[in-house]
Every structure is written in structure tokens, then in C-alpha cells.
mmCIF file of C-alpha atoms in Angstrom:
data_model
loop_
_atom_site.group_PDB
_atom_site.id
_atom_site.type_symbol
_atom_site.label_atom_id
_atom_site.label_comp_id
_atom_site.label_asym_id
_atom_site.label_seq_id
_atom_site.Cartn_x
_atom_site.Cartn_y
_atom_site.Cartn_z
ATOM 1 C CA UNK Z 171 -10.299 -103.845 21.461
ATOM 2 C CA UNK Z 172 -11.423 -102.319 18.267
ATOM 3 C CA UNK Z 173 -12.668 -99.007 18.953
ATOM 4 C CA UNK Z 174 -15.972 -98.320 17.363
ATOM 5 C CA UNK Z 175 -18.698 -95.320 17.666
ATOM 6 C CA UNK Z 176 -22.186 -95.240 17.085
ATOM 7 C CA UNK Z 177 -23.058 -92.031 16.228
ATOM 8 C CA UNK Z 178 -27.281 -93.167 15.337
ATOM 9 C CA UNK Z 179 -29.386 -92.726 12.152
ATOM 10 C CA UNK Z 180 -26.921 -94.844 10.432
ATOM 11 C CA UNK Z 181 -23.438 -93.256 11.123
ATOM 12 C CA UNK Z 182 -20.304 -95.081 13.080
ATOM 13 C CA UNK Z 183 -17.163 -93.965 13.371
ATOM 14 C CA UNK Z 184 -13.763 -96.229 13.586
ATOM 15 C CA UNK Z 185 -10.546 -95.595 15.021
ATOM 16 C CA UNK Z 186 -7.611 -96.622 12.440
ATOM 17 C CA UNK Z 187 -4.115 -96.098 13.848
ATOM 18 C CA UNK Z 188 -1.585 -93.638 12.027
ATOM 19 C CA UNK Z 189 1.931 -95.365 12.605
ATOM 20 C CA UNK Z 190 4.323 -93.193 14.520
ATOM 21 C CA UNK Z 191 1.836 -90.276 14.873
ATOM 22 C CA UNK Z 192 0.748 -87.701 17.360
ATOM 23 C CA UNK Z 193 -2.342 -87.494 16.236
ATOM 24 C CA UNK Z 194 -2.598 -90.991 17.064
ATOM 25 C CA UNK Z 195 -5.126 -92.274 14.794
ATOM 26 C CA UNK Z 196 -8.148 -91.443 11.322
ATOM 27 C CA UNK Z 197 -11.921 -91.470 12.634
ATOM 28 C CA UNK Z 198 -12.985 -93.397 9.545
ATOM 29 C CA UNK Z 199 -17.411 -93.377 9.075
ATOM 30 C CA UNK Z 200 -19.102 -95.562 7.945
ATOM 31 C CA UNK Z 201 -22.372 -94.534 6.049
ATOM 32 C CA UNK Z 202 -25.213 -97.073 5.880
ATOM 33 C CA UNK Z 203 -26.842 -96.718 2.138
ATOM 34 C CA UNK Z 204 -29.759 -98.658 0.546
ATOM 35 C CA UNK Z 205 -26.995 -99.916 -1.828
ATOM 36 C CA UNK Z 206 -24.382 -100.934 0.965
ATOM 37 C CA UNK Z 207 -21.955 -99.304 3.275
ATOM 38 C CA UNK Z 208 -20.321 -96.111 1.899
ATOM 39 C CA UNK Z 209 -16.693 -95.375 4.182
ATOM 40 C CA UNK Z 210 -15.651 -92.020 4.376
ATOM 41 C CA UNK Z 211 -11.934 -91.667 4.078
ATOM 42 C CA UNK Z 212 -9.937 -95.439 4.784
ATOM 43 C CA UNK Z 213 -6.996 -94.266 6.972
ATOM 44 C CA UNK Z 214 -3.402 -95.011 6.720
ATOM 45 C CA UNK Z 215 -1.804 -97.878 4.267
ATOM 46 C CA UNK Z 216 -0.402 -100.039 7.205
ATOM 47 C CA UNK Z 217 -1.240 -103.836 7.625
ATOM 48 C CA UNK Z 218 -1.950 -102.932 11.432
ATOM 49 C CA UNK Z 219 -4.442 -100.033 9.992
ATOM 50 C CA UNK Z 220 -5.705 -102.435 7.384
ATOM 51 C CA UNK Z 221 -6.646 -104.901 10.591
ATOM 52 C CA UNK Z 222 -8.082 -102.180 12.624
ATOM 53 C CA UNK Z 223 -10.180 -101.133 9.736
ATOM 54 C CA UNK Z 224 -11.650 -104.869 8.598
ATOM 55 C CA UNK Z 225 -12.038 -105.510 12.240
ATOM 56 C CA UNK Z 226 -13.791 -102.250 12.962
ATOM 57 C CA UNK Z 227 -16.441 -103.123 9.821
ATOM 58 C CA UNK Z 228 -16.843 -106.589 10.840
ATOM 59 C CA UNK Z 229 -17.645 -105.366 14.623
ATOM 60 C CA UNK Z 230 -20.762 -103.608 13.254
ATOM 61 C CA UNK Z 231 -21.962 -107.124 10.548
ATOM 62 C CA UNK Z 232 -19.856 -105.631 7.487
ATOM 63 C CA UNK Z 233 -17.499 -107.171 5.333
ATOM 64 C CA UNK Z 234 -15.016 -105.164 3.322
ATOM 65 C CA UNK Z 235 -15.996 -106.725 0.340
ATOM 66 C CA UNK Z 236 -19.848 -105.303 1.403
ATOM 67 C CA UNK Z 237 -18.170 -101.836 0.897
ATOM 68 C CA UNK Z 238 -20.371 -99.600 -1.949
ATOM 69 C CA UNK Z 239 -18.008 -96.502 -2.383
ATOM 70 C CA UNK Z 240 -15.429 -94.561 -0.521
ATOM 71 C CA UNK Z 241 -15.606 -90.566 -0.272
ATOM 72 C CA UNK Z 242 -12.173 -88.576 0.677
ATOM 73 C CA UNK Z 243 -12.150 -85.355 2.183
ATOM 74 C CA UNK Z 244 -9.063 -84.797 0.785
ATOM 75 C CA UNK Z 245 -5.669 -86.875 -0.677
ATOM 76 C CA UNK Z 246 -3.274 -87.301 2.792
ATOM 77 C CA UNK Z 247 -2.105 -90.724 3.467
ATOM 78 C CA UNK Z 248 -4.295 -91.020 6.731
ATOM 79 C CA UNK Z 249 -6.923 -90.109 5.125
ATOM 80 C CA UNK Z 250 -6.472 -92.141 1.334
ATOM 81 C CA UNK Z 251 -4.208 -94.329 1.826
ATOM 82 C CA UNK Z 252 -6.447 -97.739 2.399
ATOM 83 C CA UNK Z 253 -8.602 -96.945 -0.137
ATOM 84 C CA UNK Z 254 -6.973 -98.598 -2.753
ATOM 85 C CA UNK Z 255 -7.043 -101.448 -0.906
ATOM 86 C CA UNK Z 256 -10.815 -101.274 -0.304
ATOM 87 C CA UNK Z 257 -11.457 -100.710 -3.907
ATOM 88 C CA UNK Z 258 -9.539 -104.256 -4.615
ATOM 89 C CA UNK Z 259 -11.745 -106.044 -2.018
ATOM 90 C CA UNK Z 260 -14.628 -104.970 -2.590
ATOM 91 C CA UNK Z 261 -15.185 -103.713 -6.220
ATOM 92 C CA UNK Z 262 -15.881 -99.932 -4.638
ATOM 93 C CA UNK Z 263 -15.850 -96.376 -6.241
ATOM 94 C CA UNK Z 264 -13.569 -94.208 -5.328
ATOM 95 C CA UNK Z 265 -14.562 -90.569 -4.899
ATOM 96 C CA UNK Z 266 -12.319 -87.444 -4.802
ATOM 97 C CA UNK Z 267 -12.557 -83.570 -5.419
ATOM 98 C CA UNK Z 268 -10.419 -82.671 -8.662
ATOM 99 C CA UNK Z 269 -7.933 -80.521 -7.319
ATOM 100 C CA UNK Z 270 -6.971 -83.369 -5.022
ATOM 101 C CA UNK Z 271 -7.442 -85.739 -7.643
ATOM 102 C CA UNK Z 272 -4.307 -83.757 -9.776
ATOM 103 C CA UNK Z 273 -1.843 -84.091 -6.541
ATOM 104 C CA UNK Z 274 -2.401 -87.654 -6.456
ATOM 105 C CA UNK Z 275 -1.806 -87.846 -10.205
ATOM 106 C CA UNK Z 276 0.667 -85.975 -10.350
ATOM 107 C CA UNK Z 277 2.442 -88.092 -7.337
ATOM 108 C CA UNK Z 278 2.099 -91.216 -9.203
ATOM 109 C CA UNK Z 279 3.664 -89.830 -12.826
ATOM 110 C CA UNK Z 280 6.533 -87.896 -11.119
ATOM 111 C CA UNK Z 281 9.567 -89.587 -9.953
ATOM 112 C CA UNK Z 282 10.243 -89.245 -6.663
ATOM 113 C CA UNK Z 283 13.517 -88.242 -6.480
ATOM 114 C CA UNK Z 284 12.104 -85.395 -8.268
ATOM 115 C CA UNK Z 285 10.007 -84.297 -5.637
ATOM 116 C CA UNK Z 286 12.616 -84.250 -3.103
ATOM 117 C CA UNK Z 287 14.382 -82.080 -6.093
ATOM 118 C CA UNK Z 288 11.386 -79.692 -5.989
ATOM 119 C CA UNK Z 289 11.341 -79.479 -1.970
ATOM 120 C CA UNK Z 290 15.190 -79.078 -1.687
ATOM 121 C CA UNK Z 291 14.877 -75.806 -4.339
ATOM 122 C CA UNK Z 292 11.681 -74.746 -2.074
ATOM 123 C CA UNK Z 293 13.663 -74.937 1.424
ATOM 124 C CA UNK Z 294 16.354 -72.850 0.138
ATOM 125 C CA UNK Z 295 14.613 -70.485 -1.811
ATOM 126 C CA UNK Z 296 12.772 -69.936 1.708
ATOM 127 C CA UNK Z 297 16.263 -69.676 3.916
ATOM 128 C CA UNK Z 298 16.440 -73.159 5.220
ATOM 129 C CA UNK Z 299 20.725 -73.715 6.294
ATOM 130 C CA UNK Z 300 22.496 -76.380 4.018
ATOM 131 C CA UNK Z 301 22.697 -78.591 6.913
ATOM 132 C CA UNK Z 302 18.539 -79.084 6.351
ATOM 133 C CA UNK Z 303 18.803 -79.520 2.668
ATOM 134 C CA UNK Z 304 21.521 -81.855 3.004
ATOM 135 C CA UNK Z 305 19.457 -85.098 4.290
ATOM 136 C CA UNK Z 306 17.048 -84.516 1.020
ATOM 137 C CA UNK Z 307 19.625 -85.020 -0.919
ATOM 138 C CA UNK Z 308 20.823 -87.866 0.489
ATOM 139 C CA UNK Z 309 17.865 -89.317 0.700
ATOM 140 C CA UNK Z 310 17.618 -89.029 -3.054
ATOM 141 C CA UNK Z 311 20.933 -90.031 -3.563
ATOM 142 C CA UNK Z 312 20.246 -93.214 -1.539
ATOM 143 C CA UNK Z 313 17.123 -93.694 -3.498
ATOM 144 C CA UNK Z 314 15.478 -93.392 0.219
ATOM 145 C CA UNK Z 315 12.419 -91.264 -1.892
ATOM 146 C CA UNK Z 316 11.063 -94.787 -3.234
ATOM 147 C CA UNK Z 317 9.471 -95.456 0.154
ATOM 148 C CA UNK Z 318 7.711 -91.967 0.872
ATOM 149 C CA UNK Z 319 4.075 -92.208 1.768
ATOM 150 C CA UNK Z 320 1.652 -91.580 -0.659
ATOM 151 C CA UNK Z 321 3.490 -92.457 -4.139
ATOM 152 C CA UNK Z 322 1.229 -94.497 -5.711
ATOM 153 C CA UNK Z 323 -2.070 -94.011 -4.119
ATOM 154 C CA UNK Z 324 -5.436 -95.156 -5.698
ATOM 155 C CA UNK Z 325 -6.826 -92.673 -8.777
ATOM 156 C CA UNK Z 326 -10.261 -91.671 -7.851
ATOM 157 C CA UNK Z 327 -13.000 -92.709 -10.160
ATOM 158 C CA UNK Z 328 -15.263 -90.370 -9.171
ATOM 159 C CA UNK Z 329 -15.170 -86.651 -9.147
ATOM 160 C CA UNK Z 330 -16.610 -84.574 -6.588
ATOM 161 C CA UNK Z 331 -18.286 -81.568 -7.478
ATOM 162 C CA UNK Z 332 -19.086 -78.626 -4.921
ATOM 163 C CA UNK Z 333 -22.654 -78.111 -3.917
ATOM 164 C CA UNK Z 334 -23.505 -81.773 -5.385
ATOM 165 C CA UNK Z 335 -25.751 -84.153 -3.993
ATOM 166 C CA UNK Z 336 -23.285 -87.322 -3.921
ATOM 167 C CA UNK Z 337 -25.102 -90.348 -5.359
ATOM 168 C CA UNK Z 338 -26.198 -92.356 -2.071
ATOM 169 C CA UNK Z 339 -29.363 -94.234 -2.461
ATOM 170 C CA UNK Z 340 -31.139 -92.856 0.258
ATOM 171 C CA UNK Z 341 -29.166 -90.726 2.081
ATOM 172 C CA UNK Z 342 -28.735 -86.943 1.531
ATOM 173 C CA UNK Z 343 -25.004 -85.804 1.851
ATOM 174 C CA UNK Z 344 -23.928 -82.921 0.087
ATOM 175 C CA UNK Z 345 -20.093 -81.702 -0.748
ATOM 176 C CA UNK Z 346 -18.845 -78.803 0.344
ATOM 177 C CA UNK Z 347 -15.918 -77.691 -1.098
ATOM 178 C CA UNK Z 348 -13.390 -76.321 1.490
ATOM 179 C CA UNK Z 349 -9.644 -75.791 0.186
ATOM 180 C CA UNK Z 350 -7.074 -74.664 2.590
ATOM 181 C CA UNK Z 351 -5.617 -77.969 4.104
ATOM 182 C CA UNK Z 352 -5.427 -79.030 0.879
ATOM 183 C CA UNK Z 353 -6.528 -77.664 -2.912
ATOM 184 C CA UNK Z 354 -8.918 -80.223 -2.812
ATOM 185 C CA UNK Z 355 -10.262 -80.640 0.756
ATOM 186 C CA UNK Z 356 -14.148 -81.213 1.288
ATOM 187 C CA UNK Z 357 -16.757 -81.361 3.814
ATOM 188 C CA UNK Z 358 -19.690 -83.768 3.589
ATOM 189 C CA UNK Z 359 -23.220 -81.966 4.573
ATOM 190 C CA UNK Z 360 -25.617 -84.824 5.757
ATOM 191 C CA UNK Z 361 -28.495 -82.949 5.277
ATOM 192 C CA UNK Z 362 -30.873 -84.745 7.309
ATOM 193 C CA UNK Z 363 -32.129 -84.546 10.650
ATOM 194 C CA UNK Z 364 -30.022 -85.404 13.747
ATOM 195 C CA UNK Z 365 -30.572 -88.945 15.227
ATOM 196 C CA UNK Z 366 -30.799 -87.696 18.977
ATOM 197 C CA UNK Z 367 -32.813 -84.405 18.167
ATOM 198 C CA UNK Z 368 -29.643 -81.543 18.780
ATOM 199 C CA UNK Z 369 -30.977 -78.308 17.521
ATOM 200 C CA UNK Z 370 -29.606 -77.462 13.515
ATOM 201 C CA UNK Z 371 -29.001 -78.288 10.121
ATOM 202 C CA UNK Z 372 -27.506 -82.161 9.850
ATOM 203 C CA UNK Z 373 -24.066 -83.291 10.539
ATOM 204 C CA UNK Z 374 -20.667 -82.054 8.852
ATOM 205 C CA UNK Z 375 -18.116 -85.221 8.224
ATOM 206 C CA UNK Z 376 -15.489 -82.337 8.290
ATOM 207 C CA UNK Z 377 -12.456 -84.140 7.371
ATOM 208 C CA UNK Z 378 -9.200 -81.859 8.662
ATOM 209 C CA UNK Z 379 -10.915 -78.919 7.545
ATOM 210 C CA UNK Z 380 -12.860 -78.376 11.509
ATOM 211 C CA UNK Z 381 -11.271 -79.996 14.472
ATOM 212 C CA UNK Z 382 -12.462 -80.092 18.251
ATOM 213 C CA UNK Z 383 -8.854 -78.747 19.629
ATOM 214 C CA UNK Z 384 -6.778 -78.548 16.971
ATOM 215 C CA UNK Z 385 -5.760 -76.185 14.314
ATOM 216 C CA UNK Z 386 -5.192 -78.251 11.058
ATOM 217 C CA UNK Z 387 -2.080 -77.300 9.037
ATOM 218 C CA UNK Z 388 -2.070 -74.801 6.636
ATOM 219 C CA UNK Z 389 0.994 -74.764 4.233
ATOM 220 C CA UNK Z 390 1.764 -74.652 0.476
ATOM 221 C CA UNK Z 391 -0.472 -76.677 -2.217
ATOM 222 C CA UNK Z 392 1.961 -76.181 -5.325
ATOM 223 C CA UNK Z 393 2.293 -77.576 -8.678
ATOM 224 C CA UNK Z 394 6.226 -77.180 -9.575
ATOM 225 C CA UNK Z 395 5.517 -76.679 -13.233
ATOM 226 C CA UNK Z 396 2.654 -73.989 -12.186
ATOM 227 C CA UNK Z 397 3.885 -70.556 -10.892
ATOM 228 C CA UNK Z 398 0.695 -69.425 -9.759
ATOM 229 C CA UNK Z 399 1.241 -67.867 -6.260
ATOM 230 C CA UNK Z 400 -1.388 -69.822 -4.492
ATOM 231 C CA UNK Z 401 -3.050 -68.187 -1.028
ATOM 232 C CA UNK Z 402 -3.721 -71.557 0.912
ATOM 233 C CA UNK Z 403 -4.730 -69.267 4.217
ATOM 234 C CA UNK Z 404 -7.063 -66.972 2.900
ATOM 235 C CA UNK Z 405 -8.652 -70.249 1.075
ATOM 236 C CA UNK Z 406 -9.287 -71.912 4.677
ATOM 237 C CA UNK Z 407 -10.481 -68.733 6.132
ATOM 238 C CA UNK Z 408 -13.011 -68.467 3.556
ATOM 239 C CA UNK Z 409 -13.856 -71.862 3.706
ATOM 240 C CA UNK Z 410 -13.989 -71.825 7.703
ATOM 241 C CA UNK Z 411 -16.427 -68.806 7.518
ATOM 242 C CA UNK Z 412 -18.439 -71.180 4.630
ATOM 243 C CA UNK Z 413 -18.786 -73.673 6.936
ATOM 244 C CA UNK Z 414 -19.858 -71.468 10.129
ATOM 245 C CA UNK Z 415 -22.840 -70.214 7.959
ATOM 246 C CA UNK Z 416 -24.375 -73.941 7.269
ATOM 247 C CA UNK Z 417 -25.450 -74.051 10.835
ATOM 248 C CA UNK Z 418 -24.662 -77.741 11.833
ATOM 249 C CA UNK Z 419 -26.307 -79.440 14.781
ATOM 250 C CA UNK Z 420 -22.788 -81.674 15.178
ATOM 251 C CA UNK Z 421 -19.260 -82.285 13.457
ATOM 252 C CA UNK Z 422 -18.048 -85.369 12.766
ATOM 253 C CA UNK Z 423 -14.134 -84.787 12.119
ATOM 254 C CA UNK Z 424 -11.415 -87.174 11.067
ATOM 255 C CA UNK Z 425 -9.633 -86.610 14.252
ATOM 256 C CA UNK Z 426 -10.338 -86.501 17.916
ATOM 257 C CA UNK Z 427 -14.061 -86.466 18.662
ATOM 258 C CA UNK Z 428 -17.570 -85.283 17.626
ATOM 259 C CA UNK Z 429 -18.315 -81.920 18.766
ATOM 260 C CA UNK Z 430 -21.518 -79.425 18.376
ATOM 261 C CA UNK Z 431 -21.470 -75.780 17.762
ATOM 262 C CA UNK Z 432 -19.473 -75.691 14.428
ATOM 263 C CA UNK Z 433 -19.799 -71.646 14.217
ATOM 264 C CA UNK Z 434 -18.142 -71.066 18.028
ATOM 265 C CA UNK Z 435 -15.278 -73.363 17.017
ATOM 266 C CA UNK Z 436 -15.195 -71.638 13.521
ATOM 267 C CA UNK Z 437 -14.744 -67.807 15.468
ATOM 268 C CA UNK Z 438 -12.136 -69.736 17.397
ATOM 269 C CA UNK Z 439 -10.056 -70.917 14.374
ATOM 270 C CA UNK Z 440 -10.823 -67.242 12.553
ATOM 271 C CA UNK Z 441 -9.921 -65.127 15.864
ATOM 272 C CA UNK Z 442 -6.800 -67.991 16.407
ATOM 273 C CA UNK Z 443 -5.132 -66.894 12.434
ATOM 274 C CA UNK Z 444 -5.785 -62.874 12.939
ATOM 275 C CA UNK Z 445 -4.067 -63.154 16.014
ATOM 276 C CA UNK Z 446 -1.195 -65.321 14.520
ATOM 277 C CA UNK Z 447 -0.674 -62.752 11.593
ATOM 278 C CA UNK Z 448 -1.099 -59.675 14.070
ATOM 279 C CA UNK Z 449 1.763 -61.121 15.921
ATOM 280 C CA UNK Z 450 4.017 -62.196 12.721
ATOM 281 C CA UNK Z 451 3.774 -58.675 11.719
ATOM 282 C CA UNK Z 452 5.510 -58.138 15.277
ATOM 283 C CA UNK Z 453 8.335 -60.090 14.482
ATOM 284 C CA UNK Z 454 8.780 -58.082 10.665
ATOM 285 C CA UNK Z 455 9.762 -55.230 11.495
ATOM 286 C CA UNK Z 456 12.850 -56.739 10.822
ATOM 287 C CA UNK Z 457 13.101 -58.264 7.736
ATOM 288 C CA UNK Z 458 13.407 -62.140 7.811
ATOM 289 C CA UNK Z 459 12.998 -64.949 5.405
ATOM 290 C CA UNK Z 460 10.346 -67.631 5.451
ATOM 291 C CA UNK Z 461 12.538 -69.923 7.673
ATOM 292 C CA UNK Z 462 13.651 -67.232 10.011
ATOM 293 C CA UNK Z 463 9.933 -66.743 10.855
ATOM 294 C CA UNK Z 464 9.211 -70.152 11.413
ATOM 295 C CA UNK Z 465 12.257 -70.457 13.958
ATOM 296 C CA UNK Z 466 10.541 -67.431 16.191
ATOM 297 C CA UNK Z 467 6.729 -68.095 15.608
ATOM 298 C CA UNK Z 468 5.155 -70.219 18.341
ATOM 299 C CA UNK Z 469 4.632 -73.503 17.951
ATOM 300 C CA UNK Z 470 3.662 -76.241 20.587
ATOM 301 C CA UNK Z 471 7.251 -76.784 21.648
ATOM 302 C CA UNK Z 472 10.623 -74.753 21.306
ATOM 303 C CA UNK Z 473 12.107 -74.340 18.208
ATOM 304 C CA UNK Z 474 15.411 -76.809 18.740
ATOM 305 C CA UNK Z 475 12.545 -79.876 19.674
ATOM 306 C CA UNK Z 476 11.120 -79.991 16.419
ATOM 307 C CA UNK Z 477 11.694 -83.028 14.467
ATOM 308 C CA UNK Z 478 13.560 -82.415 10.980
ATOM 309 C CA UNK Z 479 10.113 -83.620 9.123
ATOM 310 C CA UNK Z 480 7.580 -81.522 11.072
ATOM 311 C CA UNK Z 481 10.115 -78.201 10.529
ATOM 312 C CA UNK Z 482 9.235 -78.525 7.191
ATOM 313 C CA UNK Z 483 5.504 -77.971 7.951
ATOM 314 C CA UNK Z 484 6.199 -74.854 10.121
ATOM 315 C CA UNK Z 485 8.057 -73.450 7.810
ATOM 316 C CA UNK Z 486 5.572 -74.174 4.920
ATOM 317 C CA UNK Z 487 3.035 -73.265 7.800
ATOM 318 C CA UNK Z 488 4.908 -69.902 8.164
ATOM 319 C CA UNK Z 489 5.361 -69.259 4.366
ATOM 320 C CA UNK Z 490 1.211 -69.381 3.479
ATOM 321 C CA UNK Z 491 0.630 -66.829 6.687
ATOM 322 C CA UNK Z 492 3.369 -64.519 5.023
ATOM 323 C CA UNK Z 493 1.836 -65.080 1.546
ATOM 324 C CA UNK Z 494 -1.645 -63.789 3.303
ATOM 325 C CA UNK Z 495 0.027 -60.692 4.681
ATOM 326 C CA UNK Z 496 1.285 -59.710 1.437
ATOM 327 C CA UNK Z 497 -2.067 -60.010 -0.246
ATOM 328 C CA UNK Z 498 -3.842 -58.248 2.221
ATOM 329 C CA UNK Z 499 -1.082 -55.268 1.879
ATOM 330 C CA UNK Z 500 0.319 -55.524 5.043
ATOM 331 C CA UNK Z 501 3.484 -56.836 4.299
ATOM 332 C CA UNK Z 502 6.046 -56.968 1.477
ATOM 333 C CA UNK Z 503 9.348 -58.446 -0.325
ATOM 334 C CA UNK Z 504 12.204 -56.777 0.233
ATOM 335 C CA UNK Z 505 13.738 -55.999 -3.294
ATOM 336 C CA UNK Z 506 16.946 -57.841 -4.522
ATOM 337 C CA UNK Z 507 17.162 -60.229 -1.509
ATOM 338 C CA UNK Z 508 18.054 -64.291 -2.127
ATOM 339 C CA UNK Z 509 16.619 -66.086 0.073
ATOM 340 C CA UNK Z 510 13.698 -63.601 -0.157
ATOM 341 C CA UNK Z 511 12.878 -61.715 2.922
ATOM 342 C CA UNK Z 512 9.463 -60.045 4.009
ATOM 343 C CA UNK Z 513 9.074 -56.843 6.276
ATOM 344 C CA UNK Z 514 5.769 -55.335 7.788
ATOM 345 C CA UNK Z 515 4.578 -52.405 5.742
ATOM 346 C CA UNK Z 516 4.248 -49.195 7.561
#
């Protein structure tokens, strides 16, 4: 059965599977307009999502090809990857924040084998072992990097600009710019009142930015001809306290389930990363690298039952909190060490 949600006042909500994926599946909405059904995000390139998704349209009268535009919260594969595909169909715009918008480009022009380069050089200046960096390079030896998600996803056509109305006859949905997850993450204000009457401003499509149970994943958003020392976390956690302000009667998210009370979940995120850093100043009073972190930080299952791929994200994951400590002054380098390591200051 296709799985769809009415959410009233024009708003639905469709389940499109992620392949081999906790998470288990993209809430794509669907946005009623006076020019046609606007989808925001598409889900994951798949032929099973791509049936979920047509399926999911046709349930509610719509035809893919009935498709006006598509807004993305942000450039991930579960979120973009479709869209493309809709676009083709159906003649739609595509519409992205910039910063997002340059990671997809970028993608696209870059070889892939060079990106695998780029994330080999990254693991080691962070104190991943040789026996991690040793299936990247294999993989690009093998040529394996061809058939990583994401290389040639759709260019937006559109840009989205912060505070903007987005152009959607009749409707009133506003962007909210919200990097942290990635450069170019947004949330979509629908600034209009609530189909079933629940006290606040609108609903928030939130994207990964604001999730019911789930922390989203904050690691490194780099450019590897840029050397700008980017601050992912403290992004999101201004962001998060952005979004607590607007005063939401209900989130939509991209993942698990509509919830109210977007400023109690936002002190829950907010008191969940002060806690995190109070405790990763625990473990430097020893000096340890990036990767040495990640292997004693908690995570939702020991250390030696993480998968190779998702031990990349802690350790990116473990890399922006440390960058965050070291902006706020409460921890440092240590001088002349390769890999780098960090220490608490005291």
C-alpha cells in the first residue's frame, strides 16, 4: 500500500523508500497551488522510489507530469535525487538555496575519483588507521567512485533566497535559511493558518534541519579548493534557535512524523549539543585527534558495530563539535602534532 498523509488546507505527505536505510524512508509534500502541484523535496533516485512516488501522486488525482515546481531543503540524495526525474516528466522548476546549489555543481564538474582523493587526505589528516583509508583507494582504483550517489544530480533553476516569499500562486511559504546539515539547508514557513485550528504561526516543512526523535547529522560542508575553516555546529545552533523564535503551530519534517511544539524540541536539540561538547571536553584532557574522539564519543551503538560508511559521519560528526570548541575558546590544537590533536583548555 502506498502510504499517503493528509495533512488538510492543501498539504499531503508521501512516504518514498531510501534503499538500504535506517531511516527507512523521505516524507515527500505535496503543495496544492493555483498553478498545479508544487513537491517538496522528490526522495531517493531508485526505480522502487520512483514507483512509490508516481503512485503516491496518483493516489491523491495527480500525475507527475501535473507537477508545477519542486523546492529542496537541501542537496542529499533522499532528499534531490528524483527531482531530475520530475523535471523530465513534467516540464517543472527546480528550486534550490545557492550554497547547496555549488555542492551539487561542484559534484557534477569534479571527477569522482577525485573526491574519494579529497576524503582519503581528510581521514588521515584527522587520524583515521591506513586500514580505513585503504578501501577508498581501492575503490578509486577499481573505478568503484563512478557509482556513488549523488554525481550527477539535477542543477537547480531556481535560486532560493532567505526571507523570500517563493513564487506559489496562492499560497504563502516563505524560506528560511537554516545551514548546519548542510551549507545550503532551508526551512519552508507556510505562513498561513493551520487547517485544524492548533494554536501558532503556520507550518514549518523543516527538511533535516528539525526532527521528532532524531538529531540530524552535523559534519563538515567543505570546498577542497576553499580553506575557509567552516563552523557547521554553531551554524545549526543558530539556525535551531532561528527556528524556535518563528513560533510554529506544527512541523512537517522529511523524516518520521509531524509534530507540534517546534521551540520544546528546539531546547531539546540546543540542551542535547551543550551537553555533547561539555562531555567531549571530558574526554580532552588528553589530547586526541579527530578520529580518536569519534571512537570514545557515544553514539547509538559501540564503537566496533559501526559500519565503515557511517564511521565516516561520526568522525566528521566529531570533527565540527571540536571545530565549535575551539571557536568558543574552550579547546585548542596542540602545536606541531600530524594528525592534529585537540586538548581542553584550562
Amino acid at each position: 500500500m502506498t502510504q499517503v498523509t493528509e495533512h488538510g488546507g492543501g498539504v499531503w505527505s508521501l512516504r518514498v523508500p531510501i534503499p538500504d536505510n535506517p531511516l527507512g524512508h523521505t516524507l515527500v509534500h505535496v503543495l496544492d497551488t493555483d498553478r498545479g502541484p508544487v513537491l517538496i523535496d522528490t526522495g531517493w533516485d531508485d526505480p522502487d522510489s520512483w514507483t512509490e512516488l508516481t503512485d503516491g501522486l496518483a493516489a491523491l488525482g495527480i500525475s507527475v507530469r501535473d507537477v508545477h515546481g519542486v523546492v529542496i531543503t537541501h542537496h542529499h540524495p533522499d532528499h534531490h535525487g528524483l527531482s531530475g526525474r520530475v523535471r523530465e516528466e513534467s516540464g517543472a522548476w527546480i528550486a534550490m538555496h545557492a550554497a547547496d546549489t555549488a555542492v551539487v555543481r561542484r559534484t557534477r564538474e569534479s571527477e569522482p575519483e577525485a573526491w574519494l582523493d579529497y576524503l582519503a587526505r581528510k581521514l588521515a589528516a584527522v587520524g583515521a588507521p591506513e586500514e580505513h583509508t585503504a578501501p577508498l583507494l581501492a575503490a578509486r582504483a577499481s573505478g568503484r567512485a563512478r557509482t556513488l550517489p549523488g554525481l550527477r544530480s539535477a542543477l537547480p533553476d531556481r535560486e532560493i533566497l532567505p526571507g523570500e516569499l517563493l513564487d506559489l500562486a496562492g499560497r504563502r511559504l516563505r524560506a528560511v535559511w537554516t545551514p548546519g546539515h548542510t551549507p545550503g539547508h532551508v526551512c519552508l514557513h507556510l505562513e498561513e493558518d493551520h487547517p485544524a485550528n492548533l494554536p501558532g504561526h503556520g507550518r514549518l516543512f523543516s527538511g533535516d534541519h528539525l526532527l521528532p526523535g532524531i538529531s540530524p547529522h552535523i559534519g563538515l560542508y567543505e570546498d577542497p579548493d576553499d580553506d575557509t575553516v567552516t563552523d557547521p555546529l554553531g551554524d545549526y545552533l543558530d539556525s535551531l534557535e532561528r527556528i524556535g523564535r518563528l513560533g510554529v503551530a506544527e512541523v512537517l519534517p522529511a523524516h518520521q512524523y509531524a509534530f507540534p511544539d517546534a521551540a520544546g524540541r528546539v531546547r531539546e536539540l540546543l540542551d542535547h549539543h551543550e551537553e555533547r561538547l561539555t562531555g567531549l571536553l571530558g574526554l580532552l584532557v588528553t589530547p586526541l585527534t579527530p578520529w580518536q574522539l569519534a571512537e570514545r564519543m557515544e553514539w547509538n551503538r559501540p564503537w566496533e558495530r559501526i559500519p565503515y560508511g557511517s564511521r565516516n559521519i561520526a568522525v566528521s560528526e566529531a570533527e565540527a563539535h571540536v571545530r565549535r570548541l575551539v571557536k568558543l575558546g574552550r579547546a585548542e590544537a596542540v602545536p606541531g602534532t600530524d594528525p592534529v590533536t585537540y586538548t581542553a583548555v584550562r
